[in-house]
PDB file of C-alpha atoms in Angstrom:
ATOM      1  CA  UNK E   1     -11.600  79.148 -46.598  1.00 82.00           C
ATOM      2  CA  UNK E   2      -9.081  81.949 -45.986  1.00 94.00           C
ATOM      3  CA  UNK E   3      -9.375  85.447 -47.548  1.00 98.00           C
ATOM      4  CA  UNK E   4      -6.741  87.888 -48.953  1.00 98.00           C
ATOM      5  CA  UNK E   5      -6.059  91.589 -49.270  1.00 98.00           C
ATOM      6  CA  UNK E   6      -3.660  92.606 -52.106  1.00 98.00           C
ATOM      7  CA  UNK E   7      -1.542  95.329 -52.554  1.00 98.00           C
ATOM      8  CA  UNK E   8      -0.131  96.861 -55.724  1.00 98.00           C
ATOM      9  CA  UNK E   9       1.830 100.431 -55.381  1.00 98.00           C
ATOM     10  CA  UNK E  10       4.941 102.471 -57.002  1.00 98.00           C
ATOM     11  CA  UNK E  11       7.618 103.278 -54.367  1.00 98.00           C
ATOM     12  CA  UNK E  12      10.305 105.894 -55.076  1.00 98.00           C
ATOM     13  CA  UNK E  13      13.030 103.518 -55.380  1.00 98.00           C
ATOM     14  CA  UNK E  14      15.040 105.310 -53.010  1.00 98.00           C
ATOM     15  CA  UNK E  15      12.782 104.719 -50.637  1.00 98.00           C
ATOM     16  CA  UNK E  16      13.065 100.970 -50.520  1.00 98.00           C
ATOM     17  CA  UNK E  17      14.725 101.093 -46.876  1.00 98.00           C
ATOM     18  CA  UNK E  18      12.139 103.561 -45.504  1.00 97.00           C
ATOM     19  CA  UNK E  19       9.299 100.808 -47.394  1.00 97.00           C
ATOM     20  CA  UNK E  20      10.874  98.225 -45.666  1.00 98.00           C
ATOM     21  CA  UNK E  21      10.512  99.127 -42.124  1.00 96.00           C
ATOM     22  CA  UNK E  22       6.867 101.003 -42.530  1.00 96.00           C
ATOM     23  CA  UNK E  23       6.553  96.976 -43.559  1.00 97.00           C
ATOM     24  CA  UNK E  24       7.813  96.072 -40.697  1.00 97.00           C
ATOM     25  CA  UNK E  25       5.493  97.613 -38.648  1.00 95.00           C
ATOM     26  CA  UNK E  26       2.192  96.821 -40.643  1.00 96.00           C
ATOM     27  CA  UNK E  27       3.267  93.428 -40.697  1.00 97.00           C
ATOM     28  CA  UNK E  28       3.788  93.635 -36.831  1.00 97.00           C
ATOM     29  CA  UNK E  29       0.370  95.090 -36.428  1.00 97.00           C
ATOM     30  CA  UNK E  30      -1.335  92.619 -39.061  1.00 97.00           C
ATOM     31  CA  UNK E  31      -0.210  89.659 -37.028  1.00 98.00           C
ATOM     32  CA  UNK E  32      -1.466  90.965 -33.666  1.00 97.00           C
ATOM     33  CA  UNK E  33      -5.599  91.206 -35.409  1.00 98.00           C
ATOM     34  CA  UNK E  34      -5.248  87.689 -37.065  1.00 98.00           C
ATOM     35  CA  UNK E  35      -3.394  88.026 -40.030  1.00 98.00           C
ATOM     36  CA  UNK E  36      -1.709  84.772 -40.713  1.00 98.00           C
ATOM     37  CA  UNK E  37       0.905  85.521 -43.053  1.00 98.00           C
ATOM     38  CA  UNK E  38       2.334  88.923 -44.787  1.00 98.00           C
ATOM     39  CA  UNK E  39       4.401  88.658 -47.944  1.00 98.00           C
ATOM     40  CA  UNK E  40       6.208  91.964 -49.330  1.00 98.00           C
ATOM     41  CA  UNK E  41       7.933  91.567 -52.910  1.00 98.00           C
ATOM     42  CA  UNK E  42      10.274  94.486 -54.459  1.00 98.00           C
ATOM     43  CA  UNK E  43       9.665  94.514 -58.140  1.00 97.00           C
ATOM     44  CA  UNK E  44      12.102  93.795 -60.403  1.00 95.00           C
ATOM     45  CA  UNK E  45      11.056  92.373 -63.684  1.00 96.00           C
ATOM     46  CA  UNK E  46       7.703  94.317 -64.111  1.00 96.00           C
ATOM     47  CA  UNK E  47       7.287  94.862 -68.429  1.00 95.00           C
ATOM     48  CA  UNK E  48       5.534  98.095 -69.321  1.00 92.00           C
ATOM     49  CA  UNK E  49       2.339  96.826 -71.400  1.00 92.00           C
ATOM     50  CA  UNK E  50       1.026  98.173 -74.645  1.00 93.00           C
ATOM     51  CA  UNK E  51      -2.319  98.167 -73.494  1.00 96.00           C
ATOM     52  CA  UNK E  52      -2.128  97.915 -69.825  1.00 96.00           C
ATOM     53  CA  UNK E  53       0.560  96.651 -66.981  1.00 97.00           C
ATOM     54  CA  UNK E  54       1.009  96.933 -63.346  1.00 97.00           C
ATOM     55  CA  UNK E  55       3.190 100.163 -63.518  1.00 96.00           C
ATOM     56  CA  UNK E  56       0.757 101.671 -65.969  1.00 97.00           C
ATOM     57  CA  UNK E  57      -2.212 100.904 -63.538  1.00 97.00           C
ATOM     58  CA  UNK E  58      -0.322 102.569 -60.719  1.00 97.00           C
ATOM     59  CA  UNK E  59       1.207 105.478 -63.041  1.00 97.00           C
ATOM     60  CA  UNK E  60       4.692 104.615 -62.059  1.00 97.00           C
ATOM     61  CA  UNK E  61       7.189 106.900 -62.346  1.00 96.00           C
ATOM     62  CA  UNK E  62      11.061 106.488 -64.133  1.00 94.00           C
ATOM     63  CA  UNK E  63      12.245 106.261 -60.626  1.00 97.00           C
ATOM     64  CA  UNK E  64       9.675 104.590 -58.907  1.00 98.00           C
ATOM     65  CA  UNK E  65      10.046 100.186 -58.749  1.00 97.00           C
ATOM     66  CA  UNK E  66       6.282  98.249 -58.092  1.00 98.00           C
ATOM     67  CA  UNK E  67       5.560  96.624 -55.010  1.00 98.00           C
ATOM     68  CA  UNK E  68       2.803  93.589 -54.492  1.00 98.00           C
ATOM     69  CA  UNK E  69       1.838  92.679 -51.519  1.00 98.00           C
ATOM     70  CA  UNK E  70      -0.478  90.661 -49.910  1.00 98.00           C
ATOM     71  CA  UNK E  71      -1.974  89.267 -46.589  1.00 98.00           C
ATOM     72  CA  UNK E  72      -3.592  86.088 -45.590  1.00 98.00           C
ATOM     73  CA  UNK E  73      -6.062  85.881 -42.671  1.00 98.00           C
ATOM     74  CA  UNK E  74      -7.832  83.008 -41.439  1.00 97.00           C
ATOM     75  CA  UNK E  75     -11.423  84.465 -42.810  1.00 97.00           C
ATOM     76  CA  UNK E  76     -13.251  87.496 -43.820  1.00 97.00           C
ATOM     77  CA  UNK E  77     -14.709  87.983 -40.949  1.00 97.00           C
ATOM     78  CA  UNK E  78     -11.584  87.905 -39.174  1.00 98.00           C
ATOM     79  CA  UNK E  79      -9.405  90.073 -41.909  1.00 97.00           C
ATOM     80  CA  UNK E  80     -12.525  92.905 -40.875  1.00 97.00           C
ATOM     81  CA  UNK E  81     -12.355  92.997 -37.544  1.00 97.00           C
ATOM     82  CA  UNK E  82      -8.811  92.944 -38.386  1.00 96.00           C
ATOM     83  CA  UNK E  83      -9.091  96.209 -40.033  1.00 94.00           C
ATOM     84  CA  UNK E  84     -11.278  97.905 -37.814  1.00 93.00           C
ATOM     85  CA  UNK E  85      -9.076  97.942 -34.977  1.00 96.00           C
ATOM     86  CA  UNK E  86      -5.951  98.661 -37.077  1.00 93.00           C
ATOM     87  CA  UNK E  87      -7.155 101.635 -38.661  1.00 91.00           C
ATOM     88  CA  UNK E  88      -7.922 102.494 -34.757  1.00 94.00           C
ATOM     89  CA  UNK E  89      -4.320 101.411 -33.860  1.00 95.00           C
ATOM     90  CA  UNK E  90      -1.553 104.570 -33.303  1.00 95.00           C
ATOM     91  CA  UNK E  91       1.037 102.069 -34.735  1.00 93.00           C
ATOM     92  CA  UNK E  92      -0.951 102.808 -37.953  1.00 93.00           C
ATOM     93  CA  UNK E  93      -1.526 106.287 -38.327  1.00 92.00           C
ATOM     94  CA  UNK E  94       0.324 108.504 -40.550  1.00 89.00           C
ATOM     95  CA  UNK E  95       2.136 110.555 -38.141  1.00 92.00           C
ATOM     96  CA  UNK E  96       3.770 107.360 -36.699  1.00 92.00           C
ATOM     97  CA  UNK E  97       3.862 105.090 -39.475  1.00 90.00           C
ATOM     98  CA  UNK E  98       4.440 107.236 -42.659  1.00 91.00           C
ATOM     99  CA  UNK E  99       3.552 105.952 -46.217  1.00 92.00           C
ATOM    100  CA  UNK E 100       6.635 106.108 -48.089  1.00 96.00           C
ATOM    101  CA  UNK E 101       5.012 106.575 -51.284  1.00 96.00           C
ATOM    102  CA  UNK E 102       1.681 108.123 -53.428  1.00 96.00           C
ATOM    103  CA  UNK E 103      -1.246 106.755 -51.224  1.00 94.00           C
ATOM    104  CA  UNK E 104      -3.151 107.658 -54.001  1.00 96.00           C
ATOM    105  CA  UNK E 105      -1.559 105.708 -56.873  1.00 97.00           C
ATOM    106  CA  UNK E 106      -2.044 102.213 -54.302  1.00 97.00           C
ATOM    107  CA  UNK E 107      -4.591  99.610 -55.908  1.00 97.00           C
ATOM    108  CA  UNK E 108      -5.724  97.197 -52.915  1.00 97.00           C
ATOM    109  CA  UNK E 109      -8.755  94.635 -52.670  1.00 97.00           C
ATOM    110  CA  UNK E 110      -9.865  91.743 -50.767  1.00 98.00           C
ATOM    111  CA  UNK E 111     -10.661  88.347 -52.254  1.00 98.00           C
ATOM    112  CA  UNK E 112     -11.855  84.659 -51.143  1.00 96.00           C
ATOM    113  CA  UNK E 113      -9.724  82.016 -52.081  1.00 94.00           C
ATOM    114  CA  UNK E 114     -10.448  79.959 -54.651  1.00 94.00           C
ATOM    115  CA  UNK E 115      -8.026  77.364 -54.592  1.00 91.00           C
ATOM    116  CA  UNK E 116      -4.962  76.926 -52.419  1.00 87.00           C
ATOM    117  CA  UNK E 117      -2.745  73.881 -53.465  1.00 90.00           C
TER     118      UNK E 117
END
């Protein structure tokens, strides 16, 4: 069964072309250690909760928009030695492939699929 990594950030909303092409390149890179499919979504009917919300779990600022993400790979076995050699990969690094938005405020985890119809 295939497994997924998600992503979930806030991205200054002027940044949206910058987001797009540091996409781009992850995507680029994903592909080359077995990803089989990257999917990038702009936010733009996201509700702020009472109780909790995607742009209160990422603290999103007034002019920030959410992004969700997520990757497909074949396996987890794959989608790890995936990530090893990306993290190793210059493409990646911050000096080349800058994160155009709070690292810090990014929720990301991996998950087995379930169900896939």
């Amino acid at each position: 069964m295939s497994y997924v990594d998600c992503f979930v950030a806030p991205v200054p909303c002027e940044n949206k072309d910058k987001y797009i092409e540091h996409a781009k390149v992850s995507a680029e890179v994903f592909k080359e250690y077995g990803a089989l499919e990257i999917v990038e979504n702009w936010g733009d009917d996201i509700p702020q909760g009472k109780i909790t919300s995607l742009p209160k779990a990422v603290k999103a600022e007034q002019n920030e928009t959410i992004v969700f993400s997520w990757v497909i790979w074949p396996s987890k076995e794959v989608r790890d030695s995936g990530w090893g050699a990306m993290m190793e990969d210059p493409r990646m690094s911050p000096e080349n492939n800058p994160m155009p938005f709070d690292g810090k405020r990014l929720i990301y985890g991996g998950f087995t699929t379930l169900l896939k119809s």
